[in-house]
Amino acid sequence: MSLTTTSSDHRVRLPLSPDALRHGPLEDAQALFTGSLFVGIAMLMFAQSGLLTGSTAGLAFVLHYATGWPFGGIYFLINLPFYWFAWTRTGHAFTVKTFVSVGILSLVTVLGPRLIHIDYLHPGFAAVSGGLLMGAGVLFLARHHSSLGGATIASLYLQDRYGIRAGHVQMAIDACIVMLALSVVSWERVAWSVLAAVIMGIFLAVSHRPERYLGR
């Protein structure tokens, strides 16, 4: 890998070592916390406006709405089986980072209602802003080789192994899970939730371009 610069009439190629492209521990910690926080804020917005999302978080929302059990605990438990797949297929470092990210997100959703409360939140605003927040958060995590478990692990694996865009896979899975939620929430809330999933998927499809990003 090299960096090309222009000086007067000469072109100079400056080699970039692999270490120069590697994320340090502080960069990883910042990305994991920020990405998980962004997604956690989106989850809080969804919960307050009666929306949901896809992947394992979507299943956790369905169980939360149907049983009243805390979302954070359900979400953490649902992701446990996916750690085995990540450990054997995507690497130990990725699995550990994903475990940390899921833990932070679960903690944010548990503590969030005690720290922030919005008096009025239109579901349309929650869908658009929440979808963008989730897309940005997932992008932060993906670029630092982490995820929020569940279908995200599968979508990133398919992108790395077969070149299928993670955003497209995630969008398809999320849309299917959101549609299954019709048994517990109204169709209007499901429609807003589909919008959020589409916005998140489009954001990832446009922004998650590994061939343009050199960080490791």
PDB file of C-alpha atoms in Angstrom:
ATOM      1  CA  MET A   1       0.000   0.000   0.000  1.00  0.00           C
ATOM      2  CA  SER A   2       1.328   3.452  -0.785  1.00  0.00           C
ATOM      3  CA  LEU A   3       0.321   7.082  -0.723  1.00  0.00           C
ATOM      4  CA  THR A   4       0.967   9.200  -3.841  1.00  0.00           C
ATOM      5  CA  THR A   5       1.716  12.911  -3.412  1.00  0.00           C
ATOM      6  CA  THR A   6       2.646  15.607  -5.917  1.00  0.00           C
ATOM      7  CA  SER A   7       5.597  17.960  -5.386  1.00  0.00           C
ATOM      8  CA  SER A   8       6.325  20.403  -8.241  1.00  0.00           C
ATOM      9  CA  ASP A   9       6.556  18.215 -11.366  1.00  0.00           C
ATOM     10  CA  HIS A  10       7.486  15.028  -9.541  1.00  0.00           C
ATOM     11  CA  ARG A  11       5.231  12.335  -8.138  1.00  0.00           C
ATOM     12  CA  VAL A  12       6.445  10.778  -4.917  1.00  0.00           C
ATOM     13  CA  ARG A  13       5.137   7.441  -3.645  1.00  0.00           C
ATOM     14  CA  LEU A  14       5.237   7.142   0.109  1.00  0.00           C
ATOM     15  CA  PRO A  15       4.794   3.564   1.350  1.00  0.00           C
ATOM     16  CA  LEU A  16       2.275   2.953   4.117  1.00  0.00           C
ATOM     17  CA  SER A  17       3.102   0.130   6.484  1.00  0.00           C
ATOM     18  CA  PRO A  18       0.346  -2.180   7.767  1.00  0.00           C
ATOM     19  CA  ASP A  19       0.889  -0.778  11.262  1.00  0.00           C
ATOM     20  CA  ALA A  20       0.050   2.723   9.998  1.00  0.00           C
ATOM     21  CA  LEU A  21      -3.403   1.463   8.967  1.00  0.00           C
ATOM     22  CA  ARG A  22      -4.076  -0.552  12.110  1.00  0.00           C
ATOM     23  CA  HIS A  23      -6.484   0.774  14.741  1.00  0.00           C
ATOM     24  CA  GLY A  24      -5.019   1.169  18.197  1.00  0.00           C
ATOM     25  CA  PRO A  25      -6.711   0.079  21.452  1.00  0.00           C
ATOM     26  CA  LEU A  26      -7.926   3.623  22.197  1.00  0.00           C
ATOM     27  CA  GLU A  27      -9.413   3.969  18.706  1.00  0.00           C
ATOM     28  CA  ASP A  28     -11.167   0.618  19.085  1.00  0.00           C
ATOM     29  CA  ALA A  29     -12.506   1.511  22.531  1.00  0.00           C
ATOM     30  CA  GLN A  30     -13.834   4.851  21.300  1.00  0.00           C
ATOM     31  CA  ALA A  31     -15.518   3.265  18.272  1.00  0.00           C
ATOM     32  CA  LEU A  32     -17.118   0.433  20.268  1.00  0.00           C
ATOM     33  CA  PHE A  33     -18.497   2.816  22.876  1.00  0.00           C
ATOM     34  CA  THR A  34     -19.685   5.438  20.382  1.00  0.00           C
ATOM     35  CA  GLY A  35     -21.232   2.937  17.984  1.00  0.00           C
ATOM     36  CA  SER A  36     -23.033   1.091  20.785  1.00  0.00           C
ATOM     37  CA  LEU A  37     -24.198   4.392  22.280  1.00  0.00           C
ATOM     38  CA  PHE A  38     -25.623   5.600  18.961  1.00  0.00           C
ATOM     39  CA  VAL A  39     -27.546   2.364  18.503  1.00  0.00           C
ATOM     40  CA  GLY A  40     -28.640   2.456  22.142  1.00  0.00           C
ATOM     41  CA  ILE A  41     -30.117   5.934  21.708  1.00  0.00           C
ATOM     42  CA  ALA A  42     -31.966   4.698  18.620  1.00  0.00           C
ATOM     43  CA  MET A  43     -33.324   1.757  20.635  1.00  0.00           C
ATOM     44  CA  LEU A  44     -34.565   4.105  23.346  1.00  0.00           C
ATOM     45  CA  MET A  45     -36.325   6.204  20.714  1.00  0.00           C
ATOM     46  CA  PHE A  46     -37.901   3.119  19.176  1.00  0.00           C
ATOM     47  CA  ALA A  47     -39.085   1.820  22.537  1.00  0.00           C
ATOM     48  CA  GLN A  48     -40.686   5.152  23.461  1.00  0.00           C
ATOM     49  CA  SER A  49     -42.471   5.478  20.111  1.00  0.00           C
ATOM     50  CA  GLY A  50     -43.541   1.827  19.926  1.00  0.00           C
ATOM     51  CA  LEU A  51     -41.276   0.931  16.993  1.00  0.00           C
ATOM     52  CA  LEU A  52     -38.876  -1.949  16.554  1.00  0.00           C
ATOM     53  CA  THR A  53     -36.021  -3.020  14.349  1.00  0.00           C
ATOM     54  CA  GLY A  54     -34.660  -6.160  12.765  1.00  0.00           C
ATOM     55  CA  SER A  55     -32.018  -8.748  13.626  1.00  0.00           C
ATOM     56  CA  THR A  56     -31.815 -10.058  17.186  1.00  0.00           C
ATOM     57  CA  ALA A  57     -32.781  -6.613  18.449  1.00  0.00           C
ATOM     58  CA  GLY A  58     -36.066  -6.968  16.573  1.00  0.00           C
ATOM     59  CA  LEU A  59     -36.764 -10.309  18.232  1.00  0.00           C
ATOM     60  CA  ALA A  60     -35.930  -8.749  21.579  1.00  0.00           C
ATOM     61  CA  PHE A  61     -38.397  -5.930  20.889  1.00  0.00           C
ATOM     62  CA  VAL A  62     -41.149  -8.413  19.969  1.00  0.00           C
ATOM     63  CA  LEU A  63     -40.616 -10.315  23.230  1.00  0.00           C
ATOM     64  CA  HIS A  64     -40.377  -7.064  25.160  1.00  0.00           C
ATOM     65  CA  TYR A  65     -43.704  -5.794  23.804  1.00  0.00           C
ATOM     66  CA  ALA A  66     -45.387  -9.191  24.228  1.00  0.00           C
ATOM     67  CA  THR A  67     -44.165  -9.982  27.757  1.00  0.00           C
ATOM     68  CA  GLY A  68     -43.048  -6.705  29.311  1.00  0.00           C
ATOM     69  CA  TRP A  69     -39.640  -8.188  30.125  1.00  0.00           C
ATOM     70  CA  PRO A  70     -36.719  -5.712  29.978  1.00  0.00           C
ATOM     71  CA  PHE A  71     -35.361  -5.264  26.462  1.00  0.00           C
ATOM     72  CA  GLY A  72     -31.705  -5.104  27.516  1.00  0.00           C
ATOM     73  CA  GLY A  73     -31.745  -8.482  29.253  1.00  0.00           C
ATOM     74  CA  ILE A  74     -33.645 -10.191  26.438  1.00  0.00           C
ATOM     75  CA  TYR A  75     -31.316  -8.758  23.816  1.00  0.00           C
ATOM     76  CA  PHE A  76     -28.197  -9.881  25.663  1.00  0.00           C
ATOM     77  CA  LEU A  77     -29.484 -13.452  26.101  1.00  0.00           C
ATOM     78  CA  ILE A  78     -30.681 -13.841  22.489  1.00  0.00           C
ATOM     79  CA  ASN A  79     -27.212 -12.999  21.191  1.00  0.00           C
ATOM     80  CA  LEU A  80     -25.419 -15.666  23.231  1.00  0.00           C
ATOM     81  CA  PRO A  81     -25.770 -18.485  20.623  1.00  0.00           C
ATOM     82  CA  PHE A  82     -24.329 -16.264  17.882  1.00  0.00           C
ATOM     83  CA  TYR A  83     -21.023 -15.887  19.707  1.00  0.00           C
ATOM     84  CA  TRP A  84     -20.148 -19.497  18.877  1.00  0.00           C
ATOM     85  CA  PHE A  85     -20.616 -18.827  15.159  1.00  0.00           C
ATOM     86  CA  ALA A  86     -18.541 -15.652  15.385  1.00  0.00           C
ATOM     87  CA  TRP A  87     -15.816 -17.428  17.388  1.00  0.00           C
ATOM     88  CA  THR A  88     -15.456 -20.235  14.814  1.00  0.00           C
ATOM     89  CA  ARG A  89     -16.069 -18.293  11.573  1.00  0.00           C
ATOM     90  CA  THR A  90     -15.011 -14.660  12.014  1.00  0.00           C
ATOM     91  CA  GLY A  91     -12.205 -14.754  14.592  1.00  0.00           C
ATOM     92  CA  HIS A  92     -11.658 -14.394  18.305  1.00  0.00           C
ATOM     93  CA  ALA A  93     -10.979 -10.651  18.295  1.00  0.00           C
ATOM     94  CA  PHE A  94     -14.218  -9.979  16.409  1.00  0.00           C
ATOM     95  CA  THR A  95     -16.156 -12.131  18.882  1.00  0.00           C
ATOM     96  CA  VAL A  96     -14.724 -10.376  21.931  1.00  0.00           C
ATOM     97  CA  LYS A  97     -15.413  -6.931  20.454  1.00  0.00           C
ATOM     98  CA  THR A  98     -18.955  -7.981  19.567  1.00  0.00           C
ATOM     99  CA  PHE A  99     -19.540  -9.269  23.090  1.00  0.00           C
ATOM    100  CA  VAL A 100     -18.353  -5.929  24.485  1.00  0.00           C
ATOM    101  CA  SER A 101     -20.544  -3.964  22.062  1.00  0.00           C
ATOM    102  CA  VAL A 102     -23.644  -6.007  22.889  1.00  0.00           C
ATOM    103  CA  GLY A 103     -22.919  -5.557  26.589  1.00  0.00           C
ATOM    104  CA  ILE A 104     -22.597  -1.780  26.238  1.00  0.00           C
ATOM    105  CA  LEU A 105     -25.799  -1.561  24.199  1.00  0.00           C
ATOM    106  CA  SER A 106     -27.700  -3.673  26.737  1.00  0.00           C
ATOM    107  CA  LEU A 107     -26.441  -1.424  29.536  1.00  0.00           C
ATOM    108  CA  VAL A 108     -27.450   1.736  27.640  1.00  0.00           C
ATOM    109  CA  THR A 109     -30.994   0.455  27.133  1.00  0.00           C
ATOM    110  CA  VAL A 110     -31.284  -0.472  30.818  1.00  0.00           C
ATOM    111  CA  LEU A 111     -29.891   2.787  32.215  1.00  0.00           C
ATOM    112  CA  GLY A 112     -31.170   5.063  29.447  1.00  0.00           C
ATOM    113  CA  PRO A 113     -34.727   5.576  30.765  1.00  0.00           C
ATOM    114  CA  ARG A 114     -33.226   6.824  34.047  1.00  0.00           C
ATOM    115  CA  LEU A 115     -30.987   9.320  32.267  1.00  0.00           C
ATOM    116  CA  ILE A 116     -33.104  10.671  29.404  1.00  0.00           C
ATOM    117  CA  HIS A 117     -36.787  11.143  28.730  1.00  0.00           C
ATOM    118  CA  ILE A 118     -38.481  12.771  25.736  1.00  0.00           C
ATOM    119  CA  ASP A 119     -41.952  14.143  26.425  1.00  0.00           C
ATOM    120  CA  TYR A 120     -43.124  13.812  22.820  1.00  0.00           C
ATOM    121  CA  LEU A 121     -41.608  11.793  19.987  1.00  0.00           C
ATOM    122  CA  HIS A 122     -43.343  11.350  16.633  1.00  0.00           C
ATOM    123  CA  PRO A 123     -42.810   7.828  15.235  1.00  0.00           C
ATOM    124  CA  GLY A 124     -41.790   9.278  11.866  1.00  0.00           C
ATOM    125  CA  PHE A 125     -38.991  11.288  13.420  1.00  0.00           C
ATOM    126  CA  ALA A 126     -37.968   8.276  15.499  1.00  0.00           C
ATOM    127  CA  ALA A 127     -37.874   6.105  12.358  1.00  0.00           C
ATOM    128  CA  VAL A 128     -35.717   8.492  10.310  1.00  0.00           C
ATOM    129  CA  SER A 129     -33.318   9.658  13.013  1.00  0.00           C
ATOM    130  CA  GLY A 130     -33.191   6.247  14.669  1.00  0.00           C
ATOM    131  CA  GLY A 131     -32.442   4.516  11.362  1.00  0.00           C
ATOM    132  CA  LEU A 132     -29.585   6.919  10.672  1.00  0.00           C
ATOM    133  CA  LEU A 133     -28.218   6.600  14.211  1.00  0.00           C
ATOM    134  CA  MET A 134     -28.301   2.819  13.955  1.00  0.00           C
ATOM    135  CA  GLY A 135     -26.628   2.889  10.540  1.00  0.00           C
ATOM    136  CA  ALA A 136     -23.858   5.167  11.804  1.00  0.00           C
ATOM    137  CA  GLY A 137     -23.380   3.069  14.934  1.00  0.00           C
ATOM    138  CA  VAL A 138     -23.195  -0.205  13.028  1.00  0.00           C
ATOM    139  CA  LEU A 139     -20.747   1.387  10.569  1.00  0.00           C
ATOM    140  CA  PHE A 140     -18.458   2.483  13.421  1.00  0.00           C
ATOM    141  CA  LEU A 141     -18.487  -1.048  14.806  1.00  0.00           C
ATOM    142  CA  ALA A 142     -17.968  -2.725  11.424  1.00  0.00           C
ATOM    143  CA  ARG A 143     -14.923  -0.597  10.637  1.00  0.00           C
ATOM    144  CA  HIS A 144     -13.385  -1.696  13.916  1.00  0.00           C
ATOM    145  CA  HIS A 145     -14.251  -5.355  13.341  1.00  0.00           C
ATOM    146  CA  SER A 146     -17.168  -5.555  15.730  1.00  0.00           C
ATOM    147  CA  SER A 147     -20.939  -5.890  15.433  1.00  0.00           C
ATOM    148  CA  LEU A 148     -24.110  -6.049  17.485  1.00  0.00           C
ATOM    149  CA  GLY A 149     -24.490  -9.794  17.072  1.00  0.00           C
ATOM    150  CA  GLY A 150     -27.191 -11.820  15.392  1.00  0.00           C
ATOM    151  CA  ALA A 151     -27.859 -11.154  11.717  1.00  0.00           C
ATOM    152  CA  THR A 152     -25.123  -8.511  11.639  1.00  0.00           C
ATOM    153  CA  ILE A 153     -22.555 -11.265  12.172  1.00  0.00           C
ATOM    154  CA  ALA A 154     -24.022 -13.238   9.280  1.00  0.00           C
ATOM    155  CA  SER A 155     -24.249 -10.214   6.951  1.00  0.00           C
ATOM    156  CA  LEU A 156     -20.662  -9.133   7.582  1.00  0.00           C
ATOM    157  CA  TYR A 157     -19.475 -12.713   7.094  1.00  0.00           C
ATOM    158  CA  LEU A 158     -21.297 -12.964   3.739  1.00  0.00           C
ATOM    159  CA  GLN A 159     -19.767  -9.660   2.617  1.00  0.00           C
ATOM    160  CA  ASP A 160     -16.225 -10.680   3.544  1.00  0.00           C
ATOM    161  CA  ARG A 161     -16.562 -14.216   2.133  1.00  0.00           C
ATOM    162  CA  TYR A 162     -18.778 -13.761  -0.942  1.00  0.00           C
ATOM    163  CA  GLY A 163     -18.778 -10.015  -1.623  1.00  0.00           C
ATOM    164  CA  ILE A 164     -22.495  -9.581  -0.926  1.00  0.00           C
ATOM    165  CA  ARG A 165     -23.130  -6.087   0.409  1.00  0.00           C
ATOM    166  CA  ALA A 166     -23.755  -6.194   4.162  1.00  0.00           C
ATOM    167  CA  GLY A 167     -26.328  -3.420   3.825  1.00  0.00           C
ATOM    168  CA  HIS A 168     -28.401  -5.423   1.331  1.00  0.00           C
ATOM    169  CA  VAL A 169     -28.341  -8.572   3.478  1.00  0.00           C
ATOM    170  CA  GLN A 170     -29.152  -6.615   6.624  1.00  0.00           C
ATOM    171  CA  MET A 171     -32.011  -4.796   4.916  1.00  0.00           C
ATOM    172  CA  ALA A 172     -33.613  -8.040   3.747  1.00  0.00           C
ATOM    173  CA  ILE A 173     -33.323  -9.742   7.136  1.00  0.00           C
ATOM    174  CA  ASP A 174     -34.522  -6.702   9.045  1.00  0.00           C
ATOM    175  CA  ALA A 175     -37.541  -6.190   6.805  1.00  0.00           C
ATOM    176  CA  CYS A 176     -38.615  -9.820   7.302  1.00  0.00           C
ATOM    177  CA  ILE A 177     -38.323  -9.648  11.081  1.00  0.00           C
ATOM    178  CA  VAL A 178     -40.135  -6.335  11.268  1.00  0.00           C
ATOM    179  CA  MET A 179     -43.019  -7.812   9.275  1.00  0.00           C
ATOM    180  CA  LEU A 180     -43.272 -10.652  11.792  1.00  0.00           C
ATOM    181  CA  ALA A 181     -43.950  -8.060  14.463  1.00  0.00           C
ATOM    182  CA  LEU A 182     -47.496  -7.514  13.205  1.00  0.00           C
ATOM    183  CA  SER A 183     -48.658  -9.933  15.891  1.00  0.00           C
ATOM    184  CA  VAL A 184     -47.658  -7.575  18.702  1.00  0.00           C
ATOM    185  CA  VAL A 185     -47.795  -4.015  17.322  1.00  0.00           C
ATOM    186  CA  SER A 186     -50.119  -2.107  14.986  1.00  0.00           C
ATOM    187  CA  TRP A 187     -49.499  -1.975  11.252  1.00  0.00           C
ATOM    188  CA  GLU A 188     -48.810   1.770  11.483  1.00  0.00           C
ATOM    189  CA  ARG A 189     -45.938   1.149  13.891  1.00  0.00           C
ATOM    190  CA  VAL A 190     -44.688  -1.681  11.690  1.00  0.00           C
ATOM    191  CA  ALA A 191     -44.763   0.653   8.675  1.00  0.00           C
ATOM    192  CA  TRP A 192     -42.649   3.225  10.514  1.00  0.00           C
ATOM    193  CA  SER A 193     -40.323   0.415  11.620  1.00  0.00           C
ATOM    194  CA  VAL A 194     -39.909  -0.762   8.024  1.00  0.00           C
ATOM    195  CA  LEU A 195     -38.982   2.795   7.073  1.00  0.00           C
ATOM    196  CA  ALA A 196     -36.320   2.820   9.792  1.00  0.00           C
ATOM    197  CA  ALA A 197     -34.930  -0.522   8.558  1.00  0.00           C
ATOM    198  CA  VAL A 198     -34.824   0.717   4.956  1.00  0.00           C
ATOM    199  CA  ILE A 199     -33.048   3.940   5.962  1.00  0.00           C
ATOM    200  CA  MET A 200     -30.499   2.007   7.975  1.00  0.00           C
ATOM    201  CA  GLY A 201     -29.938  -0.482   5.142  1.00  0.00           C
ATOM    202  CA  ILE A 202     -29.500   2.233   2.521  1.00  0.00           C
ATOM    203  CA  PHE A 203     -27.075   4.071   4.795  1.00  0.00           C
ATOM    204  CA  LEU A 204     -24.947   0.932   5.190  1.00  0.00           C
ATOM    205  CA  ALA A 205     -25.155   0.017   1.504  1.00  0.00           C
ATOM    206  CA  VAL A 206     -23.866   3.462   0.532  1.00  0.00           C
ATOM    207  CA  SER A 207     -21.359   4.021   3.340  1.00  0.00           C
ATOM    208  CA  HIS A 208     -19.958   0.581   4.183  1.00  0.00           C
ATOM    209  CA  ARG A 209     -17.388   0.243   1.378  1.00  0.00           C
ATOM    210  CA  PRO A 210     -14.414  -1.809   2.624  1.00  0.00           C
ATOM    211  CA  GLU A 211     -12.518  -1.286  -0.643  1.00  0.00           C
ATOM    212  CA  ARG A 212     -12.416   2.461   0.077  1.00  0.00           C
ATOM    213  CA  TYR A 213     -11.495   2.199   3.746  1.00  0.00           C
ATOM    214  CA  LEU A 214      -7.933   1.253   4.691  1.00  0.00           C
ATOM    215  CA  GLY A 215      -8.207   1.077   8.480  1.00  0.00           C
ATOM    216  CA  ARG A 216      -7.667  -2.289  10.140  1.00  0.00           C
TER     217      ARG A 216
END
